[in-house]
Coordinates of C-alpha atoms in Angstrom, one line a residue:
X1 CA 64.5 66.8 127.1
X2 CA 63.3 64.8 129.6
X3 CA 66.1 62.4 130.7
X4 CA 65.7 60.4 133.6
X5 CA 68.4 59.0 135.5
X6 CA 69.5 55.5 135.1
X7 CA 69.3 55.5 131.5
X8 CA 72.5 54.1 129.7
X9 CA 74.9 56.5 127.5
X10 CA 73.3 55.9 124.6
X11 CA 69.6 56.7 125.4
X12 CA 71.3 59.9 126.8
X13 CA 73.1 60.8 123.5
X14 CA 70.3 59.7 121.4
X15 CA 67.6 61.4 123.3
X16 CA 70.1 65.0 123.4
X17 CA 70.6 64.4 119.3
X18 CA 66.5 63.9 119.3
X19 CA 66.1 67.3 121.3
X20 CA 68.7 69.2 119.4
X21 CA 67.0 68.1 115.7
X22 CA 63.5 69.6 116.9
X23 CA 65.3 72.7 118.3
X24 CA 66.8 73.8 115.4
X25 CA 64.4 72.2 112.9
X26 CA 67.2 69.8 111.1
X27 CA 65.7 67.3 109.2
X28 CA 68.3 64.4 110.3
X29 CA 67.2 60.8 109.1
X30 CA 67.8 57.6 110.5
X31 CA 70.9 57.3 109.0
X32 CA 72.7 60.2 110.0
X33 CA 71.2 60.0 113.9
X34 CA 72.7 56.8 113.5
X35 CA 76.0 58.1 112.0
X36 CA 76.0 60.3 114.9
X37 CA 75.7 58.5 117.7
X38 CA 77.9 56.0 116.7
X39 CA 80.6 58.9 116.0
X40 CA 79.8 59.8 119.6
X41 CA 79.7 57.0 121.7
X42 CA 83.2 55.9 121.2
X43 CA 84.5 59.2 123.1
X44 CA 82.7 57.9 126.2
X45 CA 85.1 55.1 126.4
X46 CA 88.1 55.9 125.2
X47 CA 88.2 59.4 127.0
X48 CA 90.1 59.1 130.1
X49 CA 89.0 62.9 131.4
X50 CA 86.3 62.7 132.7
X51 CA 84.6 66.3 132.5
X52 CA 83.0 68.1 135.6
X53 CA 80.1 69.2 135.8
X54 CA 81.1 72.8 135.9
X55 CA 82.3 72.7 132.3
X56 CA 79.4 70.9 130.9
X57 CA 77.2 73.5 133.1
X58 CA 79.1 76.2 131.2
X59 CA 79.1 74.5 127.6
X60 CA 75.1 74.4 128.3
X61 CA 74.3 77.3 129.3
X62 CA 75.8 79.2 125.9
X63 CA 74.5 76.5 123.6
X64 CA 71.5 75.7 125.4
X65 CA 68.1 77.6 126.6
X66 CA 67.6 78.5 129.7
X67 CA 65.1 75.9 129.8
X68 CA 67.2 73.4 128.0
X69 CA 70.0 74.4 130.1
X70 CA 67.8 74.1 133.4
X71 CA 66.9 70.3 132.3
X72 CA 70.6 69.6 131.9
X73 CA 71.2 70.5 135.5
X74 CA 69.1 68.3 136.6
X75 CA 70.3 65.4 135.0
X76 CA 73.7 66.2 136.4
X77 CA 72.9 66.0 140.0
X78 CA 72.8 62.0 139.8
X79 CA 74.6 61.7 136.6
X80 CA 77.8 58.7 136.1
X81 CA 80.8 59.3 134.7
X82 CA 79.5 58.2 131.4
X83 CA 76.6 60.9 130.9
X84 CA 78.7 63.5 131.7
X85 CA 81.3 62.4 129.2
X86 CA 78.8 61.9 126.8
X87 CA 76.7 65.3 127.6
X88 CA 80.6 66.6 127.2
X89 CA 81.5 65.4 123.8
X90 CA 78.4 66.5 122.2
X91 CA 77.8 69.6 122.7
X92 CA 82.0 69.6 122.5
X93 CA 80.9 68.4 118.8
X94 CA 78.0 71.2 118.7
X95 CA 80.3 73.3 118.4
X96 CA 82.5 72.4 116.2
X97 CA 79.3 72.2 113.7
X98 CA 79.4 68.8 113.0
X99 CA 76.0 67.7 113.9
X100 CA 75.4 70.2 110.7
X101 CA 78.0 68.1 108.7
X102 CA 75.0 66.7 106.2
X103 CA 72.7 69.1 105.8
X104 CA 72.9 70.1 102.3
X105 CA 74.8 73.1 100.3
X106 CA 73.9 74.6 97.4
X107 CA 74.4 73.4 94.0
X108 CA 77.7 74.3 92.3
X109 CA 75.9 77.1 89.9
X110 CA 74.7 78.9 93.2
X111 CA 78.7 79.0 94.0
X112 CA 80.0 79.2 90.7
X113 CA 77.6 82.9 90.6
X114 CA 79.4 83.9 93.7
X115 CA 83.0 83.8 92.7
X116 CA 83.7 86.7 91.4
X117 CA 82.8 88.3 94.6
X118 CA 84.5 85.7 96.9
X119 CA 87.7 86.4 95.1
X120 CA 88.1 90.4 96.3
X121 CA 86.6 88.9 99.9
X122 CA 82.3 88.9 99.7
X123 CA 81.7 85.2 100.6
X124 CA 78.1 83.8 99.6
X125 CA 77.1 80.3 99.0
X126 CA 80.5 77.4 99.4
X127 CA 82.6 80.2 100.1
X128 CA 80.3 81.8 103.4
X129 CA 80.1 78.2 104.1
X130 CA 84.0 77.9 104.4
X131 CA 84.0 81.6 106.0
X132 CA 82.1 80.5 108.7
X133 CA 84.3 77.7 109.6
X134 CA 82.3 74.7 107.9
X135 CA 85.4 73.8 105.3
X136 CA 85.2 69.6 105.8
X137 CA 81.4 69.8 105.4
X138 CA 81.9 71.6 102.4
X139 CA 84.8 69.5 101.4
X140 CA 82.9 65.8 102.2
X141 CA 80.1 67.4 100.0
X142 CA 82.1 68.5 96.9
X143 CA 85.3 66.3 96.6
X144 CA 88.8 67.4 97.1
X145 CA 89.4 68.9 94.1
X146 CA 86.7 71.8 93.6
X147 CA 87.0 72.5 97.0
X148 CA 90.7 73.4 96.7
X149 CA 89.6 75.2 94.0
X150 CA 86.9 77.2 96.4
X151 CA 89.8 77.5 98.7
X152 CA 91.7 79.1 97.2
X153 CA 89.9 81.6 95.8
X154 CA 88.6 82.3 99.3
X155 CA 92.4 83.2 100.3
X156 CA 92.4 85.0 98.0
X157 CA 90.2 87.4 98.6
X158 CA 90.7 87.2 102.3
X159 CA 94.5 88.3 101.4
X160 CA 92.5 91.1 99.0
X161 CA 90.5 92.8 102.1
X162 CA 93.9 92.3 104.3
X163 CA 95.6 94.5 101.8
X164 CA 92.5 97.1 101.4
X165 CA 92.9 97.5 104.9
X166 CA 96.9 97.9 104.9
X167 CA 96.6 100.2 101.9
X168 CA 95.7 102.9 103.9
X169 CA 98.5 102.2 107.1
X170 CA 100.6 105.1 107.5
X171 CA 104.4 105.5 107.2
X172 CA 107.0 106.9 105.1
X173 CA 107.1 108.6 101.8
X174 CA 108.8 105.4 100.3
X175 CA 106.2 102.8 102.1
X176 CA 103.0 105.6 100.7
X177 CA 104.3 104.7 97.4
X178 CA 104.8 101.5 98.2
X179 CA 101.0 100.8 99.1
X180 CA 100.0 103.3 96.5
X181 CA 101.0 100.7 93.5
X182 CA 99.8 97.6 95.9
X183 CA 96.2 99.9 95.8
X184 CA 96.9 100.0 91.8
X185 CA 97.3 96.3 91.3
X186 CA 94.5 95.6 93.1
X187 CA 92.4 97.5 91.3
X188 CA 94.1 96.2 87.8
X189 CA 93.3 92.5 89.7
X190 CA 89.7 93.6 90.7
X191 CA 88.9 94.7 87.0
X192 CA 90.5 91.9 85.4
X193 CA 88.9 89.9 87.0
X194 CA 85.1 90.9 86.6
X195 CA 85.6 92.0 83.1
X196 CA 86.5 88.4 81.9
X197 CA 84.2 85.6 81.4
X198 CA 84.4 82.0 82.5
X199 CA 81.7 79.2 82.7
X200 CA 82.8 77.3 85.7
X201 CA 84.7 77.2 88.9
X202 CA 87.2 75.1 87.6
X203 CA 87.8 77.7 84.5
X204 CA 87.9 81.2 87.0
X205 CA 90.8 79.1 88.9
X206 CA 92.4 78.6 85.4
X207 CA 92.2 81.9 83.9
X208 CA 93.0 83.8 88.0
X209 CA 94.9 81.6 89.1
X210 CA 98.4 83.7 88.8
X211 CA 97.0 86.9 89.2
X212 CA 95.4 85.2 92.9
X213 CA 99.0 84.0 93.5
X214 CA 100.0 87.4 92.9
X215 CA 97.9 88.6 95.2
X216 CA 99.3 86.2 98.2
X217 CA 102.8 87.7 97.0
X218 CA 101.6 91.0 97.6
X219 CA 100.9 90.6 101.1
X220 CA 103.8 89.0 101.8
X221 CA 106.1 92.2 100.6
X222 CA 103.7 94.3 102.3
X223 CA 104.9 92.6 105.2
X224 CA 107.7 92.8 104.7
X225 CA 108.3 96.9 103.6
X226 CA 107.0 97.3 107.1
X227 CA 109.0 95.5 109.1
X228 CA 112.0 97.4 107.3
X229 CA 110.8 100.5 107.9
X230 CA 110.2 100.3 111.5
X231 CA 113.9 100.5 111.2
X232 CA 114.8 103.3 109.1
X233 CA 113.7 104.3 105.8
X234 CA 117.5 103.6 104.5
X235 CA 116.2 100.0 104.9
X236 CA 112.9 100.4 103.4
X237 CA 115.0 101.7 99.6
X238 CA 117.7 99.5 100.4
X239 CA 114.6 96.6 100.1
X240 CA 113.1 98.0 97.4
X241 CA 116.0 98.3 95.4
X242 CA 116.1 94.8 95.7
X243 CA 113.3 93.7 94.7
X244 CA 114.5 95.0 90.9
X245 CA 117.1 92.1 90.9
X246 CA 114.0 89.3 90.6
X247 CA 112.3 89.1 87.1
X248 CA 108.9 88.6 89.7
X249 CA 109.2 92.1 91.5
X250 CA 111.2 94.3 89.1
X251 CA 108.3 95.9 87.4
X252 CA 106.8 95.9 90.9
X253 CA 109.9 98.2 92.2
X254 CA 109.9 100.0 89.1
X255 CA 107.0 101.5 89.8
X256 CA 107.3 101.7 93.2
X257 CA 110.6 103.9 92.7
X258 CA 108.4 106.4 90.0
X259 CA 105.9 106.9 92.5
X260 CA 108.0 107.5 95.3
X261 CA 110.7 109.8 93.2
X262 CA 108.2 112.0 91.7
X263 CA 107.1 113.9 95.3
X264 CA 110.2 113.2 96.6
X265 CA 112.2 115.5 93.4
X266 CA 109.0 118.0 93.5
X267 CA 109.7 118.5 97.5
X268 CA 113.3 119.2 96.6
X269 CA 113.2 121.6 93.3
X270 CA 111.0 123.3 95.3
X271 CA 113.8 123.8 98.0
X272 CA 115.8 124.7 95.2
X273 CA 113.7 127.6 93.9
X274 CA 113.9 128.7 97.4
X275 CA 111.2 127.3 99.4
X276 CA 111.2 125.3 103.2
X277 CA 111.9 121.7 102.7
X278 CA 110.8 118.8 105.1
X279 CA 110.9 114.5 104.8
X280 CA 114.5 114.9 102.7
X281 CA 117.5 114.3 102.7
X282 CA 118.4 118.0 103.1
X283 CA 118.1 119.9 106.1
X284 CA 118.0 123.0 108.1
X285 CA 120.8 123.8 110.0
X286 CA 120.9 125.7 113.3
X287 CA 124.0 128.3 112.1
X288 CA 124.1 132.8 111.7
X289 CA 126.3 131.0 108.6
X290 CA 124.7 131.9 105.5
X291 CA 126.3 128.8 103.5
X292 CA 126.5 126.6 106.4
X293 CA 122.6 126.6 106.3
X294 CA 121.6 123.7 104.9
X295 CA 124.0 119.9 105.5
X296 CA 123.3 116.9 103.3
X297 CA 121.5 113.7 105.7
X298 CA 123.6 111.3 103.6
X299 CA 121.8 108.6 106.2
X300 CA 118.5 109.6 104.2
X301 CA 119.8 109.7 100.6
X302 CA 118.3 107.7 98.3
X303 CA 120.0 104.4 96.9
X304 CA 119.2 105.5 93.2
X305 CA 120.8 108.8 94.3
X306 CA 124.9 109.0 94.4
X307 CA 126.4 110.9 97.0
X308 CA 127.9 112.9 94.5
X309 CA 124.4 114.4 92.8
X310 CA 123.5 114.9 96.5
X311 CA 126.2 117.3 97.0
X312 CA 126.0 119.1 94.3
X313 CA 122.1 119.6 94.8
X314 CA 122.8 120.9 98.0
X315 CA 125.4 123.3 96.1
X316 CA 122.9 124.2 93.9
X317 CA 120.2 125.0 96.3
X318 CA 123.1 127.4 98.5
X319 CA 124.1 129.0 95.5
X320 CA 120.8 130.0 94.6
X321 CA 119.8 131.7 97.9
X322 CA 123.9 134.0 98.1
X323 CA 123.8 135.7 95.0
X324 CA 121.0 137.6 96.0
X325 CA 122.9 138.8 98.3
X326 CA 125.5 139.7 96.2
X327 CA 124.0 141.7 94.0
X328 CA 120.5 142.5 93.7
X329 CA 118.2 141.0 90.8
X330 CA 120.9 138.6 91.0
X331 CA 119.4 134.7 90.7
X332 CA 119.9 131.3 89.3
X333 CA 116.9 130.1 87.2
X334 CA 116.1 126.0 87.3
X335 CA 114.8 125.6 83.2
X336 CA 113.5 122.7 81.5
X337 CA 113.2 120.7 84.0
X338 CA 113.0 116.7 83.4
X339 CA 110.6 114.6 84.3
X340 CA 112.5 112.6 86.9
X341 CA 113.8 116.0 88.6
X342 CA 116.8 115.5 91.2
X343 CA 117.2 112.1 89.5
X344 CA 118.3 112.6 86.1
X345 CA 122.0 113.4 87.3
X346 CA 123.1 114.8 83.2
X347 CA 120.5 118.1 84.1
X348 CA 122.4 118.6 88.1
X349 CA 125.0 118.3 86.3
X350 CA 124.8 121.3 84.4
X351 CA 122.8 123.3 86.8
X352 CA 125.9 122.8 88.4
X353 CA 128.2 123.6 86.4
X354 CA 126.2 127.2 86.2
X355 CA 126.1 127.4 89.2
X356 CA 129.9 127.4 89.9
X357 CA 130.1 129.6 87.0
X358 CA 127.3 132.0 89.0
X359 CA 129.0 132.5 91.9
X360 CA 132.6 132.5 91.1
X361 CA 131.5 135.4 88.7
X362 CA 129.6 137.2 91.1
X363 CA 132.3 136.4 93.7
X364 CA 135.3 137.7 91.6
X365 CA 133.7 140.1 88.9
X366 CA 131.1 141.7 90.8
X367 CA 131.6 141.3 94.4
X368 CA 135.3 141.1 93.5
X369 CA 136.3 139.4 96.8
X370 CA 139.5 138.4 95.4
X371 CA 140.7 142.0 95.8
X372 CA 139.1 142.7 98.9
X373 CA 140.8 139.5 99.5
X374 CA 144.4 140.6 98.6
X375 CA 143.8 143.8 101.1
X376 CA 142.9 141.7 104.3
X377 CA 145.9 140.1 103.3
X378 CA 148.7 142.9 103.0
X379 CA 146.7 144.4 106.1
X380 CA 147.3 141.5 108.1
X381 CA 150.9 140.9 107.2
X382 CA 151.9 144.8 107.0
X383 CA 154.0 144.7 110.0
X384 CA 155.2 141.3 109.2
X385 CA 159.3 141.2 110.5
X386 CA 161.4 141.0 107.1
X387 CA 158.7 144.0 106.1
X388 CA 159.1 146.2 109.2
X389 CA 163.3 145.7 109.2
X390 CA 163.2 147.0 105.4
X391 CA 161.6 150.0 106.1
X392 CA 163.2 151.1 109.3
X393 CA 166.2 150.2 107.7
X394 CA 165.3 152.4 105.4
X395 CA 163.8 155.1 107.6
X396 CA 167.7 154.4 109.0
X397 CA 168.8 156.5 105.8
X398 CA 166.3 159.2 105.3
X399 CA 168.9 161.8 106.5
X400 CA 170.8 160.7 103.5
X401 CA 168.2 160.3 100.8
X402 CA 164.0 160.7 101.0
X403 CA 161.8 158.4 101.0
X404 CA 159.5 157.7 98.1
X405 CA 156.8 155.6 96.6
X406 CA 158.6 153.2 94.6
X407 CA 161.1 152.2 97.4
X408 CA 158.4 151.2 99.5
X409 CA 156.6 149.9 96.5
X410 CA 160.3 147.6 96.0
X411 CA 160.2 146.7 100.1
X412 CA 156.5 145.4 99.2
X413 CA 157.8 143.1 96.3
X414 CA 160.4 141.8 98.2
X415 CA 157.9 140.5 101.1
X416 CA 154.5 140.0 99.0
X417 CA 156.2 139.0 95.8
X418 CA 155.1 140.7 92.5
X419 CA 151.0 141.6 92.7
X420 CA 149.2 139.1 89.9
X421 CA 145.4 139.8 88.1
X422 CA 143.3 137.8 89.0
X423 CA 142.6 135.0 86.6
X424 CA 138.6 136.4 87.2
X425 CA 139.9 140.1 85.5

């Protein structure tokens, strides 16, 4: 491109348009060239900004070949402000792809053949043009209505890809369950799109518009739950529980909680059977006291599980571990575990009642803890003042009458009361 100094701005812009069209092998009609020229010329007079030669050189270097760039540099050496404006805005327009605005796009039938792929983020034809930043050109050539359909499909595909990526993110057990359910919904969306046949872009939009909106809704929910997860698992559980209050998300929340409850329940049931536990509302306590070796983390208890039930679960686990210490081969069997496991409060309540019965039977019948405690009480209070006074008084009269066992028993009965038989004997 040879541009001589002293030429007016119109000639400079026209020469640049001609050279660029030849270099890019773009067939521009005379009308297209004139329209583009008329589009660029007003910038020279309307803009108050006079671009520096450095700005223009940077644009030229990024958009043109080395040979063409050297010619631009030569032109700038003796250029006027108006010429610099013309060259500068031409380069800016080129960056935005306006020069390509009049190049024909694919016919509708070609775009329709790629609509299913576009709905899951694989773009071809019109959808590829939109993805590449040429949405304005597509809209100008196909009309607003058809463009809105394509843009909706494009955005659904973009959100689909984003959610697929998010499904591999790490997080709390509940977040993992949430993302697993989201992945299942994406699979169902994809299967539905490819399984149902339509005959036009409009028909595709009518058939799958609700599904595409649901994909966007899933994206918003994933974003929200990730924010809640940053502030602790309790807030995450409460967020999912609140989703059950909306008819739009009730079924999703139910699916998430089911996926969340199953692994949590399985882990707690394993703990009840004697294994170690992690990532739950029960934690090991660093103590030598057997009964206090496990504690309840109330902040970690799921909202769908009452504190009462959680305490019963803790009691069952402790009983399971202490029974063999009272008597060899004595254990608590967990039978008929329901599908919802620890979230079935009736089952937990029945096992809790059985645990109470077994621990009482073991302690008070087999281990005879009540008798041992009574003996310990008597030993500790053997020298209580009233007993000692009565015994000394009895010994003072030793010469008058011999001390017998009956007399001592009477004194004991007076101090401690008559011994009652254990309710468990």
